[in-house]
Amino acid sequence: MSTGLAVAAPSVRTRRPGLRYLHAEWTKLRTAPETVWLAAGIVVATVAVSALVAANMPCGTAVCGGDPTKAGLTGVQLGQALVAILAVLAVGGEYGTGMIHSTLAAMPRRAGLLAAKALVVTCVVAPAAVVAVAGSALLGRHLLPGAAGLPAVLRATGGTVLYLMLIGLLAIGVTAIVRNAAAAVGVVLALLYLFPILAAAAPDPHWERHLLQIGPMTAGLAVQATTGLDKLPIGPWAGLGVTAAWAFGALLVGGVALAARDA
């Protein structure tokens, strides 16, 4: 009986390498001290900035003008940076310490390894994003009463949660490409914040609109809008689709680079 069990155990692990990869990556991520602090930071930074913006917006009537829902979610523009750092460290930290060699020796299926990292990071980002976005939305609703209907508010908040999850995936893909945590943080933050700067500096409104349409942040955060949708450079869901294209494109290129190069 003991011999049979000894043979069966490796057989199960062989048949289910995906579960083994997920377990290993989850163990590494949850035991890293920065994971808890960054997840908490996502919530605190997002809610704090959103509350600060909402509290200082003029609103002299029972219903505020503009787009109170979007204004109440302003903190996401800071919270996304912490999402990116958390995701970058999940991949880049191993390159910095050299642990990636041991990881690849134990888990040689590189596509499976990258997928496992993407999934466990998403599992950490998702609840933090839900708490951060829900807290911001509730505070914004209290400080900036608006006329947006429930479907529009749910689309804005739910879409913002998805947006933060996509930013995490984008950061993982970029880190797999550059293989350096500091460089990956710089690249991801440049991709997020450079497009709105270039759009603001564009002398031609046509180019400004196109830059806003293709930037992962400027396009993706269109999902937060609840008013004036016809005046947006890109529609809410189409904009989130642009962010998804950036994220999955980075993961695809990162997966190819991970498979093609030595650790």
PDB file of C-alpha atoms in Angstrom:
ATOM      1  CA  MET A   1       0.000   0.000   0.000  1.00  0.00           C
ATOM      2  CA  SER A   2       2.786   2.444   0.885  1.00  0.00           C
ATOM      3  CA  THR A   3       4.516   1.729  -2.436  1.00  0.00           C
ATOM      4  CA  GLY A   4       1.354   2.511  -4.352  1.00  0.00           C
ATOM      5  CA  LEU A   5       0.972   5.841  -2.585  1.00  0.00           C
ATOM      6  CA  ALA A   6       4.582   6.758  -3.264  1.00  0.00           C
ATOM      7  CA  VAL A   7       4.047   6.189  -6.984  1.00  0.00           C
ATOM      8  CA  ALA A   8       0.671   7.937  -7.113  1.00  0.00           C
ATOM      9  CA  ALA A   9       1.788  11.222  -5.544  1.00  0.00           C
ATOM     10  CA  PRO A  10       4.210  12.279  -8.294  1.00  0.00           C
ATOM     11  CA  SER A  11       1.676  11.088 -10.860  1.00  0.00           C
ATOM     12  CA  VAL A  12      -0.880  13.599  -9.560  1.00  0.00           C
ATOM     13  CA  ARG A  13       1.682  16.388  -9.631  1.00  0.00           C
ATOM     14  CA  THR A  14       2.628  15.452 -13.178  1.00  0.00           C
ATOM     15  CA  ARG A  15      -0.962  15.480 -14.345  1.00  0.00           C
ATOM     16  CA  ARG A  16      -1.659  18.823 -12.707  1.00  0.00           C
ATOM     17  CA  PRO A  17       1.372  21.068 -13.184  1.00  0.00           C
ATOM     18  CA  GLY A  18      -0.878  24.127 -13.426  1.00  0.00           C
ATOM     19  CA  LEU A  19      -2.064  23.668  -9.846  1.00  0.00           C
ATOM     20  CA  ARG A  20       1.517  23.193  -8.689  1.00  0.00           C
ATOM     21  CA  TYR A  21       2.573  26.379 -10.462  1.00  0.00           C
ATOM     22  CA  LEU A  22      -0.319  28.321  -8.945  1.00  0.00           C
ATOM     23  CA  HIS A  23       0.423  27.025  -5.467  1.00  0.00           C
ATOM     24  CA  ALA A  24       4.090  27.947  -5.740  1.00  0.00           C
ATOM     25  CA  GLU A  25       3.410  31.452  -7.070  1.00  0.00           C
ATOM     26  CA  TRP A  26       0.671  32.085  -4.535  1.00  0.00           C
ATOM     27  CA  THR A  27       2.992  31.009  -1.708  1.00  0.00           C
ATOM     28  CA  LYS A  28       5.724  33.368  -2.907  1.00  0.00           C
ATOM     29  CA  LEU A  29       3.382  36.309  -3.352  1.00  0.00           C
ATOM     30  CA  ARG A  30       1.481  36.009  -0.070  1.00  0.00           C
ATOM     31  CA  THR A  31       4.647  35.547   1.983  1.00  0.00           C
ATOM     32  CA  ALA A  32       6.378  38.579   0.479  1.00  0.00           C
ATOM     33  CA  PRO A  33       6.059  41.434   3.040  1.00  0.00           C
ATOM     34  CA  GLU A  34       5.557  44.086   0.359  1.00  0.00           C
ATOM     35  CA  THR A  35       2.418  42.362  -0.941  1.00  0.00           C
ATOM     36  CA  VAL A  36       0.320  43.244   2.103  1.00  0.00           C
ATOM     37  CA  TRP A  37       1.637  46.797   2.274  1.00  0.00           C
ATOM     38  CA  LEU A  38       1.106  47.470  -1.410  1.00  0.00           C
ATOM     39  CA  ALA A  39      -2.399  45.960  -1.374  1.00  0.00           C
ATOM     40  CA  ALA A  40      -3.290  48.143   1.603  1.00  0.00           C
ATOM     41  CA  GLY A  41      -1.642  51.100  -0.100  1.00  0.00           C
ATOM     42  CA  ILE A  42      -3.844  50.650  -3.170  1.00  0.00           C
ATOM     43  CA  VAL A  43      -6.915  51.055  -0.981  1.00  0.00           C
ATOM     44  CA  VAL A  44      -5.609  53.903   1.169  1.00  0.00           C
ATOM     45  CA  ALA A  45      -4.117  55.946  -1.674  1.00  0.00           C
ATOM     46  CA  THR A  46      -7.139  55.565  -3.933  1.00  0.00           C
ATOM     47  CA  VAL A  47      -9.720  56.414  -1.280  1.00  0.00           C
ATOM     48  CA  ALA A  48      -7.664  59.253   0.232  1.00  0.00           C
ATOM     49  CA  VAL A  49      -7.054  61.044  -3.065  1.00  0.00           C
ATOM     50  CA  SER A  50     -10.646  60.525  -4.170  1.00  0.00           C
ATOM     51  CA  ALA A  51     -11.952  61.935  -0.890  1.00  0.00           C
ATOM     52  CA  LEU A  52      -9.592  64.904  -1.091  1.00  0.00           C
ATOM     53  CA  VAL A  53     -10.677  65.754  -4.625  1.00  0.00           C
ATOM     54  CA  ALA A  54     -14.367  65.314  -3.838  1.00  0.00           C
ATOM     55  CA  ALA A  55     -14.168  67.390  -0.658  1.00  0.00           C
ATOM     56  CA  ASN A  56     -12.571  70.304  -2.493  1.00  0.00           C
ATOM     57  CA  MET A  57     -14.861  70.386  -5.507  1.00  0.00           C
ATOM     58  CA  PRO A  58     -17.401  73.227  -5.493  1.00  0.00           C
ATOM     59  CA  CYS A  59     -20.920  71.913  -5.188  1.00  0.00           C
ATOM     60  CA  GLY A  60     -23.404  74.500  -4.030  1.00  0.00           C
ATOM     61  CA  THR A  61     -26.624  72.704  -4.970  1.00  0.00           C
ATOM     62  CA  ALA A  62     -28.313  69.443  -4.144  1.00  0.00           C
ATOM     63  CA  VAL A  63     -27.027  68.001  -7.407  1.00  0.00           C
ATOM     64  CA  CYS A  64     -23.456  68.724  -8.470  1.00  0.00           C
ATOM     65  CA  GLY A  65     -22.629  69.606 -12.032  1.00  0.00           C
ATOM     66  CA  GLY A  66     -20.083  67.874 -14.228  1.00  0.00           C
ATOM     67  CA  ASP A  67     -19.521  64.171 -13.578  1.00  0.00           C
ATOM     68  CA  PRO A  68     -19.517  63.564  -9.792  1.00  0.00           C
ATOM     69  CA  THR A  69     -19.070  59.807 -10.199  1.00  0.00           C
ATOM     70  CA  LYS A  70     -15.890  60.204 -12.232  1.00  0.00           C
ATOM     71  CA  ALA A  71     -14.595  62.922  -9.895  1.00  0.00           C
ATOM     72  CA  GLY A  72     -15.144  60.588  -6.946  1.00  0.00           C
ATOM     73  CA  LEU A  73     -12.918  57.978  -8.574  1.00  0.00           C
ATOM     74  CA  THR A  74      -9.968  60.312  -9.220  1.00  0.00           C
ATOM     75  CA  GLY A  75      -7.797  58.446  -6.723  1.00  0.00           C
ATOM     76  CA  VAL A  76      -7.521  55.533  -9.144  1.00  0.00           C
ATOM     77  CA  GLN A  77      -4.952  57.590 -11.045  1.00  0.00           C
ATOM     78  CA  LEU A  78      -2.621  57.180  -8.059  1.00  0.00           C
ATOM     79  CA  GLY A  79      -3.770  53.742  -6.947  1.00  0.00           C
ATOM     80  CA  GLN A  80      -2.899  52.271 -10.345  1.00  0.00           C
ATOM     81  CA  ALA A  81       0.779  53.102  -9.761  1.00  0.00           C
ATOM     82  CA  LEU A  82       0.785  50.874  -6.664  1.00  0.00           C
ATOM     83  CA  VAL A  83      -0.986  48.139  -8.622  1.00  0.00           C
ATOM     84  CA  ALA A  84       1.787  48.343 -11.219  1.00  0.00           C
ATOM     85  CA  ILE A  85       4.540  48.190  -8.566  1.00  0.00           C
ATOM     86  CA  LEU A  86       2.946  45.155  -6.896  1.00  0.00           C
ATOM     87  CA  ALA A  87       2.715  43.330 -10.227  1.00  0.00           C
ATOM     88  CA  VAL A  88       6.234  44.297 -11.281  1.00  0.00           C
ATOM     89  CA  LEU A  89       7.724  42.961  -8.035  1.00  0.00           C
ATOM     90  CA  ALA A  90       5.928  39.636  -8.506  1.00  0.00           C
ATOM     91  CA  VAL A  91       8.079  39.054 -11.599  1.00  0.00           C
ATOM     92  CA  GLY A  92      11.009  41.457 -11.390  1.00  0.00           C
ATOM     93  CA  GLY A  93      11.844  40.605  -7.796  1.00  0.00           C
ATOM     94  CA  GLU A  94      12.988  37.146  -8.851  1.00  0.00           C
ATOM     95  CA  TYR A  95      15.220  38.561 -11.561  1.00  0.00           C
ATOM     96  CA  GLY A  96      16.779  40.951  -9.070  1.00  0.00           C
ATOM     97  CA  THR A  97      17.639  38.204  -6.565  1.00  0.00           C
ATOM     98  CA  GLY A  98      18.504  35.528  -9.128  1.00  0.00           C
ATOM     99  CA  MET A  99      15.730  33.300  -7.798  1.00  0.00           C
ATOM    100  CA  ILE A 100      14.311  33.096 -11.317  1.00  0.00           C
ATOM    101  CA  HIS A 101      16.863  30.355 -12.103  1.00  0.00           C
ATOM    102  CA  SER A 102      15.485  28.140  -9.328  1.00  0.00           C
ATOM    103  CA  THR A 103      11.918  28.975 -10.320  1.00  0.00           C
ATOM    104  CA  LEU A 104      12.476  27.956 -13.947  1.00  0.00           C
ATOM    105  CA  ALA A 105      14.283  24.784 -12.897  1.00  0.00           C
ATOM    106  CA  ALA A 106      11.307  23.779 -10.745  1.00  0.00           C
ATOM    107  CA  MET A 107       8.674  25.044 -13.207  1.00  0.00           C
ATOM    108  CA  PRO A 108      10.098  24.714 -16.732  1.00  0.00           C
ATOM    109  CA  ARG A 109       6.844  25.467 -18.559  1.00  0.00           C
ATOM    110  CA  ARG A 110       7.426  29.179 -19.016  1.00  0.00           C
ATOM    111  CA  ALA A 111       4.026  30.027 -20.441  1.00  0.00           C
ATOM    112  CA  GLY A 112       2.444  28.248 -17.481  1.00  0.00           C
ATOM    113  CA  LEU A 113       4.706  30.119 -15.090  1.00  0.00           C
ATOM    114  CA  LEU A 114       3.755  33.512 -16.531  1.00  0.00           C
ATOM    115  CA  ALA A 115       0.073  32.576 -16.512  1.00  0.00           C
ATOM    116  CA  ALA A 116       0.327  31.502 -12.869  1.00  0.00           C
ATOM    117  CA  LYS A 117       1.977  34.785 -11.918  1.00  0.00           C
ATOM    118  CA  ALA A 118      -0.704  36.726 -13.789  1.00  0.00           C
ATOM    119  CA  LEU A 119      -3.496  34.834 -12.057  1.00  0.00           C
ATOM    120  CA  VAL A 120      -2.188  35.137  -8.504  1.00  0.00           C
ATOM    121  CA  VAL A 121      -1.415  38.838  -8.933  1.00  0.00           C
ATOM    122  CA  THR A 122      -4.935  39.377 -10.249  1.00  0.00           C
ATOM    123  CA  CYS A 123      -6.315  37.521  -7.231  1.00  0.00           C
ATOM    124  CA  VAL A 124      -4.520  40.010  -4.962  1.00  0.00           C
ATOM    125  CA  VAL A 125      -5.299  43.119  -7.005  1.00  0.00           C
ATOM    126  CA  ALA A 126      -9.003  42.312  -7.479  1.00  0.00           C
ATOM    127  CA  PRO A 127     -10.157  42.502  -3.818  1.00  0.00           C
ATOM    128  CA  ALA A 128      -7.963  45.542  -3.165  1.00  0.00           C
ATOM    129  CA  ALA A 129      -9.459  47.222  -6.237  1.00  0.00           C
ATOM    130  CA  VAL A 130     -13.005  46.374  -5.172  1.00  0.00           C
ATOM    131  CA  VAL A 131     -12.514  47.882  -1.705  1.00  0.00           C
ATOM    132  CA  ALA A 132     -10.681  50.934  -3.069  1.00  0.00           C
ATOM    133  CA  VAL A 133     -13.208  51.674  -5.811  1.00  0.00           C
ATOM    134  CA  ALA A 134     -16.252  50.972  -3.638  1.00  0.00           C
ATOM    135  CA  GLY A 135     -14.906  53.187  -0.851  1.00  0.00           C
ATOM    136  CA  SER A 136     -14.119  55.989  -3.285  1.00  0.00           C
ATOM    137  CA  ALA A 137     -17.512  55.731  -4.954  1.00  0.00           C
ATOM    138  CA  LEU A 138     -19.394  55.799  -1.656  1.00  0.00           C
ATOM    139  CA  LEU A 139     -17.436  58.791  -0.388  1.00  0.00           C
ATOM    140  CA  GLY A 140     -17.875  60.525  -3.721  1.00  0.00           C
ATOM    141  CA  ARG A 141     -21.599  59.858  -3.674  1.00  0.00           C
ATOM    142  CA  HIS A 142     -21.815  61.388  -0.209  1.00  0.00           C
ATOM    143  CA  LEU A 143     -19.652  64.438  -0.892  1.00  0.00           C
ATOM    144  CA  LEU A 144     -20.727  65.016  -4.495  1.00  0.00           C
ATOM    145  CA  PRO A 145     -24.380  64.103  -4.976  1.00  0.00           C
ATOM    146  CA  GLY A 146     -25.055  63.611  -8.659  1.00  0.00           C
ATOM    147  CA  ALA A 147     -27.824  62.693 -11.004  1.00  0.00           C
ATOM    148  CA  ALA A 148     -26.204  59.617 -12.572  1.00  0.00           C
ATOM    149  CA  GLY A 149     -28.432  56.550 -12.561  1.00  0.00           C
ATOM    150  CA  LEU A 150     -27.495  53.269 -10.903  1.00  0.00           C
ATOM    151  CA  PRO A 151     -26.593  51.446 -14.162  1.00  0.00           C
ATOM    152  CA  ALA A 152     -24.122  54.178 -15.113  1.00  0.00           C
ATOM    153  CA  VAL A 153     -22.587  54.191 -11.636  1.00  0.00           C
ATOM    154  CA  LEU A 154     -22.259  50.400 -11.612  1.00  0.00           C
ATOM    155  CA  ARG A 155     -20.621  50.487 -15.035  1.00  0.00           C
ATOM    156  CA  ALA A 156     -18.188  53.175 -13.884  1.00  0.00           C
ATOM    157  CA  THR A 157     -17.226  51.392 -10.674  1.00  0.00           C
ATOM    158  CA  GLY A 158     -17.177  47.866 -12.080  1.00  0.00           C
ATOM    159  CA  GLY A 159     -15.231  49.031 -15.114  1.00  0.00           C
ATOM    160  CA  THR A 160     -12.703  50.770 -12.868  1.00  0.00           C
ATOM    161  CA  VAL A 161     -12.092  47.528 -10.965  1.00  0.00           C
ATOM    162  CA  LEU A 162     -11.486  45.745 -14.268  1.00  0.00           C
ATOM    163  CA  TYR A 163      -9.193  48.581 -15.323  1.00  0.00           C
ATOM    164  CA  LEU A 164      -6.982  48.145 -12.248  1.00  0.00           C
ATOM    165  CA  MET A 165      -6.786  44.405 -12.863  1.00  0.00           C
ATOM    166  CA  LEU A 166      -5.690  45.068 -16.447  1.00  0.00           C
ATOM    167  CA  ILE A 167      -2.991  47.450 -15.240  1.00  0.00           C
ATOM    168  CA  GLY A 168      -1.617  44.616 -13.126  1.00  0.00           C
ATOM    169  CA  LEU A 169      -1.512  42.330 -16.166  1.00  0.00           C
ATOM    170  CA  LEU A 170       0.145  45.060 -18.242  1.00  0.00           C
ATOM    171  CA  ALA A 171       2.852  45.430 -15.598  1.00  0.00           C
ATOM    172  CA  ILE A 172       3.483  41.674 -15.515  1.00  0.00           C
ATOM    173  CA  GLY A 173       3.879  41.542 -19.286  1.00  0.00           C
ATOM    174  CA  VAL A 174       6.231  44.530 -19.370  1.00  0.00           C
ATOM    175  CA  THR A 175       8.372  43.050 -16.586  1.00  0.00           C
ATOM    176  CA  ALA A 176       8.659  39.742 -18.426  1.00  0.00           C
ATOM    177  CA  ILE A 177       9.932  41.693 -21.425  1.00  0.00           C
ATOM    178  CA  VAL A 178      12.496  43.954 -19.708  1.00  0.00           C
ATOM    179  CA  ARG A 179      13.433  41.555 -16.836  1.00  0.00           C
ATOM    180  CA  ASN A 180      14.316  44.386 -14.468  1.00  0.00           C
ATOM    181  CA  ALA A 181      11.984  45.704 -11.776  1.00  0.00           C
ATOM    182  CA  ALA A 182      13.147  49.331 -11.805  1.00  0.00           C
ATOM    183  CA  ALA A 183      13.057  49.535 -15.596  1.00  0.00           C
ATOM    184  CA  ALA A 184       9.646  47.855 -15.716  1.00  0.00           C
ATOM    185  CA  VAL A 185       8.162  50.339 -13.233  1.00  0.00           C
ATOM    186  CA  GLY A 186       9.507  53.186 -15.339  1.00  0.00           C
ATOM    187  CA  VAL A 187       8.110  51.757 -18.569  1.00  0.00           C
ATOM    188  CA  VAL A 188       4.659  51.057 -17.117  1.00  0.00           C
ATOM    189  CA  LEU A 189       4.356  54.477 -15.485  1.00  0.00           C
ATOM    190  CA  ALA A 190       5.497  56.095 -18.729  1.00  0.00           C
ATOM    191  CA  LEU A 191       2.839  54.204 -20.663  1.00  0.00           C
ATOM    192  CA  LEU A 192       0.195  55.328 -18.184  1.00  0.00           C
ATOM    193  CA  TYR A 193       1.091  58.979 -17.667  1.00  0.00           C
ATOM    194  CA  LEU A 194       2.939  59.986 -20.843  1.00  0.00           C
ATOM    195  CA  PHE A 195      -0.039  59.832 -23.206  1.00  0.00           C
ATOM    196  CA  PRO A 196      -2.128  62.468 -21.357  1.00  0.00           C
ATOM    197  CA  ILE A 197       0.930  64.743 -21.222  1.00  0.00           C
ATOM    198  CA  LEU A 198       1.528  64.354 -24.950  1.00  0.00           C
ATOM    199  CA  ALA A 199      -2.166  64.884 -25.649  1.00  0.00           C
ATOM    200  CA  ALA A 200      -2.190  68.089 -23.630  1.00  0.00           C
ATOM    201  CA  ALA A 201       0.850  69.332 -25.556  1.00  0.00           C
ATOM    202  CA  ALA A 202      -0.467  68.343 -28.992  1.00  0.00           C
ATOM    203  CA  PRO A 203      -1.053  71.442 -31.149  1.00  0.00           C
ATOM    204  CA  ASP A 204      -3.659  69.693 -33.285  1.00  0.00           C
ATOM    205  CA  PRO A 205      -7.016  68.626 -31.699  1.00  0.00           C
ATOM    206  CA  HIS A 206      -7.070  65.689 -34.123  1.00  0.00           C
ATOM    207  CA  TRP A 207      -3.793  64.345 -32.724  1.00  0.00           C
ATOM    208  CA  GLU A 208      -4.884  65.101 -29.180  1.00  0.00           C
ATOM    209  CA  ARG A 209      -7.985  62.975 -29.657  1.00  0.00           C
ATOM    210  CA  HIS A 210      -6.001  60.091 -31.136  1.00  0.00           C
ATOM    211  CA  LEU A 211      -3.459  60.149 -28.326  1.00  0.00           C
ATOM    212  CA  LEU A 212      -6.281  59.988 -25.781  1.00  0.00           C
ATOM    213  CA  GLN A 213      -7.823  57.098 -27.694  1.00  0.00           C
ATOM    214  CA  ILE A 214      -4.708  54.930 -27.730  1.00  0.00           C
ATOM    215  CA  GLY A 215      -3.242  55.608 -24.274  1.00  0.00           C
ATOM    216  CA  PRO A 216      -3.862  52.726 -21.835  1.00  0.00           C
ATOM    217  CA  MET A 217      -4.873  55.124 -19.055  1.00  0.00           C
ATOM    218  CA  THR A 218      -6.691  57.830 -20.998  1.00  0.00           C
ATOM    219  CA  ALA A 219      -8.685  55.262 -22.964  1.00  0.00           C
ATOM    220  CA  GLY A 220      -9.335  52.879 -20.081  1.00  0.00           C
ATOM    221  CA  LEU A 221     -10.529  55.504 -17.618  1.00  0.00           C
ATOM    222  CA  ALA A 222     -13.236  56.568 -20.062  1.00  0.00           C
ATOM    223  CA  VAL A 223     -15.203  53.774 -18.395  1.00  0.00           C
ATOM    224  CA  GLN A 224     -15.610  56.069 -15.374  1.00  0.00           C
ATOM    225  CA  ALA A 225     -17.633  58.671 -17.290  1.00  0.00           C
ATOM    226  CA  THR A 226     -21.347  58.827 -16.601  1.00  0.00           C
ATOM    227  CA  THR A 227     -22.201  62.061 -18.414  1.00  0.00           C
ATOM    228  CA  GLY A 228     -21.295  63.586 -21.769  1.00  0.00           C
ATOM    229  CA  LEU A 229     -20.451  60.228 -23.314  1.00  0.00           C
ATOM    230  CA  ASP A 230     -20.927  61.612 -26.824  1.00  0.00           C
ATOM    231  CA  LYS A 231     -18.093  64.085 -26.212  1.00  0.00           C
ATOM    232  CA  LEU A 232     -15.549  61.494 -25.084  1.00  0.00           C
ATOM    233  CA  PRO A 233     -12.597  60.686 -27.376  1.00  0.00           C
ATOM    234  CA  ILE A 234     -13.564  57.015 -27.032  1.00  0.00           C
ATOM    235  CA  GLY A 235     -16.553  55.161 -25.574  1.00  0.00           C
ATOM    236  CA  PRO A 236     -16.376  53.646 -22.070  1.00  0.00           C
ATOM    237  CA  TRP A 237     -16.220  49.975 -23.045  1.00  0.00           C
ATOM    238  CA  ALA A 238     -14.166  50.607 -26.176  1.00  0.00           C
ATOM    239  CA  GLY A 239     -11.665  52.485 -24.021  1.00  0.00           C
ATOM    240  CA  LEU A 240     -11.444  49.587 -21.581  1.00  0.00           C
ATOM    241  CA  GLY A 241     -10.886  47.361 -24.597  1.00  0.00           C
ATOM    242  CA  VAL A 242      -7.856  49.467 -25.535  1.00  0.00           C
ATOM    243  CA  THR A 243      -6.391  48.923 -22.062  1.00  0.00           C
ATOM    244  CA  ALA A 244      -7.102  45.200 -22.389  1.00  0.00           C
ATOM    245  CA  ALA A 245      -5.288  45.160 -25.741  1.00  0.00           C
ATOM    246  CA  TRP A 246      -2.251  46.779 -24.119  1.00  0.00           C
ATOM    247  CA  ALA A 247      -2.344  44.307 -21.212  1.00  0.00           C
ATOM    248  CA  PHE A 248      -2.760  41.104 -23.212  1.00  0.00           C
ATOM    249  CA  GLY A 249      -0.377  42.337 -25.891  1.00  0.00           C
ATOM    250  CA  ALA A 250       2.291  42.877 -23.240  1.00  0.00           C
ATOM    251  CA  LEU A 251       1.599  39.435 -21.765  1.00  0.00           C
ATOM    252  CA  LEU A 252       1.884  37.829 -25.198  1.00  0.00           C
ATOM    253  CA  VAL A 253       5.185  39.533 -25.998  1.00  0.00           C
ATOM    254  CA  GLY A 254       6.403  38.827 -22.468  1.00  0.00           C
ATOM    255  CA  GLY A 255       5.504  35.162 -22.811  1.00  0.00           C
ATOM    256  CA  VAL A 256       7.364  34.901 -26.131  1.00  0.00           C
ATOM    257  CA  ALA A 257      10.393  36.681 -24.657  1.00  0.00           C
ATOM    258  CA  LEU A 258      10.366  34.443 -21.592  1.00  0.00           C
ATOM    259  CA  ALA A 259      10.273  31.329 -23.753  1.00  0.00           C
ATOM    260  CA  ALA A 260      12.936  32.525 -26.195  1.00  0.00           C
ATOM    261  CA  ARG A 261      15.583  33.770 -23.772  1.00  0.00           C
ATOM    262  CA  ASP A 262      17.618  32.245 -21.003  1.00  0.00           C
ATOM    263  CA  ALA A 263      16.761  33.324 -17.471  1.00  0.00           C
TER     264      ALA A 263
END
